[in-house]
Coordinates of N, CA and C and ligand atoms in Angstrom, one line a residue:
X861 N -23.0 82.1 62.7 CA -21.6 81.8 62.5 C -21.3 80.3 62.7
X862 N -21.8 79.9 63.9 CA -21.6 78.5 64.3 C -22.3 77.6 63.3
X863 N -23.5 78.0 62.9 CA -24.3 77.2 61.9 C -23.6 77.2 60.6
X864 N -23.0 78.3 60.2 CA -22.3 78.4 58.9 C -21.1 77.4 58.9
X865 N -20.4 77.4 60.0 CA -19.2 76.5 60.2 C -19.6 75.1 60.1
X866 N -20.7 74.8 60.8 CA -21.2 73.4 60.8 C -21.6 72.9 59.4
X867 N -22.3 73.8 58.7 CA -22.7 73.5 57.3 C -21.5 73.3 56.4
X868 N -20.5 74.1 56.6 CA -19.2 74.0 55.8 C -18.6 72.7 56.1
X869 N -18.4 72.3 57.4 CA -17.8 71.0 57.7 C -18.6 69.8 57.1
X870 N -19.9 69.9 57.3 CA -20.8 68.9 56.7 C -20.6 68.7 55.2
X871 N -20.5 69.9 54.6 CA -20.3 69.9 53.1 C -19.0 69.2 52.7
X872 N -17.9 69.6 53.5 CA -16.6 68.9 53.2 C -16.7 67.4 53.4
X873 N -17.3 67.0 54.5 CA -17.4 65.6 54.8 C -18.2 64.9 53.7
X874 N -19.3 65.5 53.3 CA -20.1 64.8 52.2 C -19.3 64.7 50.9
X875 N -18.6 65.8 50.6 CA -17.7 65.8 49.4 C -16.7 64.7 49.5
X876 N -16.1 64.5 50.7 CA -15.1 63.5 50.8 C -15.7 62.1 50.6
X877 N -17.0 61.9 51.1 CA -17.7 60.7 50.9 C -17.9 60.3 49.4
X878 N -18.2 61.4 48.6 CA -18.4 61.1 47.2 C -17.0 60.9 46.5
X879 N -16.0 61.5 47.0 CA -14.7 61.5 46.3 C -14.0 60.1 46.5
X880 N -14.1 59.6 47.7 CA -13.4 58.3 48.0 C -13.8 57.2 47.1
X881 N -15.1 56.9 47.0 CA -15.4 55.8 46.1 C -15.0 56.0 44.7
X882 N -15.1 57.3 44.3 CA -14.7 57.6 42.9 C -13.3 57.2 42.6
X883 N -12.4 57.6 43.6 CA -11.0 57.3 43.5 C -10.7 55.8 43.3
X884 N -11.4 55.0 44.2 CA -11.1 53.5 44.1 C -11.7 53.0 42.8
X885 N -12.8 53.6 42.3 CA -13.3 53.2 41.0 C -12.3 53.4 39.9
X886 N -11.6 54.5 40.0 CA -10.5 54.8 39.0 C -9.4 53.7 39.0
X887 N -9.0 53.4 40.3 CA -8.0 52.4 40.5 C -8.4 51.1 39.9
X888 N -9.7 50.7 40.2 CA -10.3 49.5 39.7 C -10.2 49.4 38.2
X889 N -10.5 50.6 37.5 CA -10.6 50.6 36.1 C -9.2 50.4 35.5
X890 N -8.2 51.1 36.1 CA -6.8 50.9 35.6 C -6.3 49.5 35.8
X891 N -6.7 48.9 36.9 CA -6.3 47.5 37.1 C -6.9 46.6 35.9
X892 N -8.2 46.9 35.6 CA -8.8 46.1 34.6 C -8.1 46.3 33.2
X893 N -7.8 47.6 33.0 CA -7.1 47.9 31.7 C -5.8 47.1 31.6
X894 N -5.1 47.1 32.8 CA -3.8 46.4 32.8 C -4.0 44.9 32.5
X895 N -5.0 44.3 33.0 CA -5.3 42.9 32.8 C -5.6 42.7 31.3
X896 N -6.4 43.7 30.8 CA -6.8 43.5 29.3 C -5.5 43.6 28.5
X897 N -4.6 44.5 28.8 CA -3.4 44.7 28.0 C -2.6 43.5 27.9
X898 N -2.6 42.7 29.0 CA -1.8 41.4 29.0 C -2.4 40.5 27.9
X899 N -3.7 40.7 27.6 CA -4.3 39.8 26.6 C -4.1 40.2 25.2
X900 N -3.0 40.9 24.9 CA -2.8 41.2 23.5 C -2.2 40.0 22.8
X901 N -2.9 39.3 22.0 CA -2.5 38.1 21.4 C -1.6 38.3 20.2
X902 N -0.7 37.4 19.9 CA 0.2 37.5 18.8 C 0.3 36.1 18.1
X903 N 0.9 36.1 16.9 CA 1.1 34.9 16.2 C 2.5 34.5 16.3
X904 N 2.8 33.3 16.7 CA 4.1 32.8 16.9 C 4.5 31.7 16.0
X905 N 5.8 31.6 15.5 CA 6.2 30.6 14.7 C 6.6 29.4 15.6
X906 N 6.7 28.2 15.0 CA 7.1 27.0 15.8 C 8.5 27.2 16.3
X907 N 9.4 27.8 15.5 CA 10.8 28.0 15.9 C 10.8 28.9 17.2
X908 N 10.0 29.9 17.2 CA 10.0 30.8 18.4 C 9.5 30.1 19.6
X909 N 8.5 29.4 19.4 CA 7.9 28.6 20.6 C 8.9 27.6 21.1
X910 N 9.6 27.0 20.2 CA 10.6 26.0 20.6 C 11.7 26.5 21.6
X911 N 11.9 27.8 21.6 CA 12.9 28.4 22.5 C 12.4 28.3 23.9
X912 N 11.1 28.2 24.1 CA 10.6 28.2 25.5 C 10.2 26.8 25.9
X913 N 11.3 26.1 26.2 CA 11.1 24.6 26.4 C 11.6 24.1 27.7
X914 N 11.6 25.0 28.7 CA 12.1 24.5 30.0 C 11.2 24.9 31.2
X915 N 11.5 24.3 32.3 CA 10.7 24.5 33.5 C 10.5 26.0 33.8
X916 N 11.6 26.8 33.6 CA 11.5 28.2 34.0 C 11.0 29.1 32.9
X917 N 10.7 28.5 31.7 CA 10.2 29.2 30.6 C 9.5 28.2 29.7
X918 N 8.2 28.0 29.9 CA 7.6 26.9 29.3 C 6.3 27.3 28.5
X919 N 6.4 27.2 27.2 CA 5.3 27.5 26.3 C 4.8 26.2 25.7
X920 N 3.5 26.0 25.6 CA 3.0 24.8 24.9 C 2.0 25.2 23.8
X921 N 1.8 24.3 22.8 CA 0.8 24.5 21.8 C -0.3 23.6 22.1
X922 N -1.6 24.1 22.1 CA -2.7 23.2 22.3 C -3.7 23.6 21.2
X923 N -4.0 22.7 20.3 CA -5.0 23.0 19.2 C -4.6 24.3 18.5
X924 N -3.4 24.5 18.1 CA -2.9 25.7 17.3 C -3.0 27.0 18.1
X925 N -3.2 26.9 19.4 CA -3.1 28.1 20.2 C -1.8 28.0 21.1
X926 N -1.3 29.1 21.5 CA 0.0 29.1 22.2 C -0.3 29.6 23.7
X927 N 0.3 28.8 24.6 CA 0.1 29.1 26.1 C 1.4 29.2 26.8
X928 N 1.6 30.3 27.5 CA 2.8 30.4 28.4 C 2.4 29.9 29.8
X929 N 2.7 28.6 30.1 CA 2.3 28.0 31.3 C 3.4 28.1 32.4
X930 N 4.5 28.9 32.1 CA 5.6 28.9 33.0 C 5.2 29.0 34.5
X931 N 4.3 30.0 34.8 CA 3.9 30.2 36.2 C 3.0 29.1 36.7
X932 N 2.6 28.1 35.9 CA 1.7 27.0 36.3 C 2.5 25.7 36.5
X933 N 3.7 25.7 36.0 CA 4.5 24.4 36.0 C 4.6 23.8 37.4
X934 N 4.9 24.7 38.4 CA 5.1 24.2 39.8 C 3.8 23.8 40.4
X935 N 2.7 24.4 39.9 CA 1.4 24.2 40.5 C 0.7 23.0 39.9
X936 N 1.2 22.5 38.8 CA 0.4 21.5 38.0 C 0.2 20.2 38.8
X937 N -1.0 19.8 39.0 CA -1.3 18.6 39.8 C -0.6 17.3 39.2
X938 N -0.4 17.4 37.9 CA 0.2 16.2 37.2 C 1.8 16.3 37.2
X939 N 2.3 17.2 38.0 CA 3.8 17.4 38.1 C 4.4 17.7 36.8
X940 N 5.6 17.1 36.5 CA 6.4 17.4 35.3 C 5.8 16.9 34.0
X941 N 4.6 16.2 34.1 CA 4.0 15.8 32.8 C 3.8 16.9 31.9
X942 N 3.5 18.1 32.5 CA 3.2 19.3 31.7 C 4.5 19.7 30.9
X943 N 5.7 19.2 31.2 CA 6.9 19.6 30.5 C 7.2 18.6 29.4
X944 N 6.4 17.5 29.3 CA 6.8 16.5 28.3 C 7.0 17.1 26.9
X945 N 6.1 18.0 26.5 CA 6.3 18.6 25.1 C 6.5 20.1 25.2
X946 N 7.2 20.5 26.2 CA 7.5 21.9 26.4 C 8.1 22.5 25.2
X947 N 7.6 23.6 24.7 CA 8.1 24.3 23.5 C 7.6 23.7 22.2
X948 N 6.6 22.7 22.4 CA 6.0 22.2 21.1 C 4.6 21.8 21.4
X949 N 4.1 20.9 20.5 CA 2.6 20.6 20.6 C 2.3 19.6 21.7
X950 N 1.4 20.1 22.6 CA 1.0 19.3 23.8 C -0.4 18.9 23.7
X951 N -1.0 19.1 22.5 CA -2.5 18.8 22.4 C -2.9 17.4 22.9
X952 N -2.1 16.4 22.5 CA -2.4 15.0 22.8 C -2.4 14.8 24.3
X953 N -1.3 15.3 25.0 CA -1.1 15.2 26.4 C -2.2 15.9 27.2
X954 N -2.6 17.1 26.6 CA -3.5 17.9 27.3 C -4.9 17.3 27.3
X955 N -5.2 16.7 26.1 CA -6.6 16.1 26.0 C -6.6 14.7 26.5
X956 N -5.7 14.3 27.3 CA -5.7 12.9 27.9 C -6.8 12.8 28.9
X957 N -7.0 11.5 29.4 CA -8.1 11.3 30.4 C -7.8 11.8 31.7
X958 N -6.6 12.3 32.0 CA -6.3 12.8 33.3 C -6.9 14.2 33.6
X959 N -7.4 14.8 32.5 CA -8.0 16.1 32.7 C -9.5 16.1 32.6
X960 N -10.2 15.7 33.7 CA -11.6 15.5 33.6 C -12.4 16.8 33.3
X961 N -11.9 17.9 33.3 CA -12.7 19.1 33.0 C -12.1 20.4 33.4
X962 N -11.7 20.5 34.6 CA -11.2 21.8 35.2 C -10.1 22.4 34.4
X963 N -9.2 21.6 33.8 CA -8.0 22.1 33.1 C -8.4 22.9 31.9
X964 N -9.5 22.7 31.2 CA -9.9 23.3 30.0 C -10.2 24.8 30.2
X965 N -10.8 25.1 31.3 CA -11.1 26.5 31.6 C -9.8 27.2 32.1
X966 N -9.1 26.5 33.0 CA -7.9 27.0 33.6 C -6.8 27.4 32.5
X967 N -6.7 26.7 31.5 CA -5.6 26.9 30.5 C -5.8 28.3 29.8
X968 N -7.1 28.7 29.7 CA -7.4 30.0 29.0 C -6.6 31.2 29.6
X969 N -6.4 31.1 30.9 CA -5.6 32.2 31.5 C -4.2 32.4 31.0
X970 N -3.7 31.3 30.4 CA -2.3 31.3 30.0 C -2.1 31.6 28.5
X971 N -3.2 31.8 27.8 CA -3.1 31.9 26.3 C -2.4 33.2 25.9
X972 N -1.4 33.1 25.1 CA -0.7 34.3 24.6 C -0.8 34.6 23.1
X973 N -1.4 33.6 22.4 CA -1.6 33.9 21.0 C -1.8 32.6 20.3
X974 N -1.5 32.6 19.0 CA -1.8 31.4 18.2 C -0.6 31.1 17.3
X975 N -0.6 29.8 16.8 CA 0.4 29.3 16.0 C 0.3 29.9 14.6
X976 N 1.5 30.2 14.0 CA 1.5 30.7 12.6 C 1.0 29.6 11.7
X977 N 0.2 30.0 10.8 CA -0.4 29.0 9.9 C 0.6 28.5 8.8
Ligands
HEM1734 C1 0.9 19.7 28.4 C2 0.6 18.5 28.7 C3 0.0 18.1 30.0 C4 0.1 16.8 30.5 C5 0.8 15.6 29.8 C6 -0.6 16.8 31.8 C7 -0.7 15.7 32.6 C8 -1.4 15.6 33.7 C9 -1.6 14.4 34.6 C10 -0.8 13.1 34.3 C11 -2.4 14.7 35.5 C12 -2.9 13.8 36.6 C13 -2.4 14.0 38.0 C14 -2.9 12.9 38.9 O1 -3.7 12.1 38.5 O2 -2.6 13.1 40.1 C15 -2.8 16.1 35.4 C16 -3.7 16.8 36.2 C17 -4.1 18.1 36.0 N1 -3.6 18.9 35.1 FE1 -2.4 18.5 33.6 N2 -1.1 18.0 32.0 C18 -0.7 18.8 31.0 C19 -1.0 20.2 30.9 C20 -1.8 20.9 31.7 C21 -2.1 22.3 31.6 C22 -1.6 23.2 30.5 C23 -3.0 22.6 32.6 C24 -3.7 23.9 32.9 C25 -3.2 25.1 32.7 C26 -3.3 21.4 33.4 C27 -4.1 21.3 34.5 C28 -4.3 20.1 35.2 C29 -5.2 20.0 36.3 C30 -6.2 21.1 36.8 C31 -5.1 18.7 36.8 C32 -6.0 18.1 37.9 C33 -7.1 17.2 37.2 C34 -8.2 18.1 36.7 O3 -9.0 18.7 37.4 O4 -8.4 18.2 35.4 N3 -2.5 20.4 32.8 N4 -2.2 16.6 34.2

């Protein structure tokens, strides 16, 4: 009887051990899916992009791709320079000598789509 109870408890504990990691794996997967969903790109017209031309709502165009950098404006090491062409083409400013490299990878996180041809 005692042995049967011990085996039962051991079984439940082992089952729990298998279940816990599986649950967090599911949570991890749904987080990944949510991140992927954010990456649904769209095509934007110049007129639509032009509406996002301020510190609190800033989109820029770099090489015919559209970036929503609103959440980066306050972090930008170059301060308000990032707002110079807010709502329009910032390719020239972005490819200036002040960006020795890191900025090119960083900007990818903010891509929301591309410019209408
Ligand atoms: C849109 C036009 C932009 C202009 C005119 C501009 C201008 C500048 C300037 C003047 C600096 C130099 C700061 C200093 O020397 O202290 C700078 C640095 C920097 N900017 Fe921008 N910026 C622009 C957009 C962006 C964007 C969109 C990103 C990234 C999402 C970015 C990321 C950075 C980073 C990481 C630095 C530090 C230097 C580096 O590691 O490359 N910038 N920027």
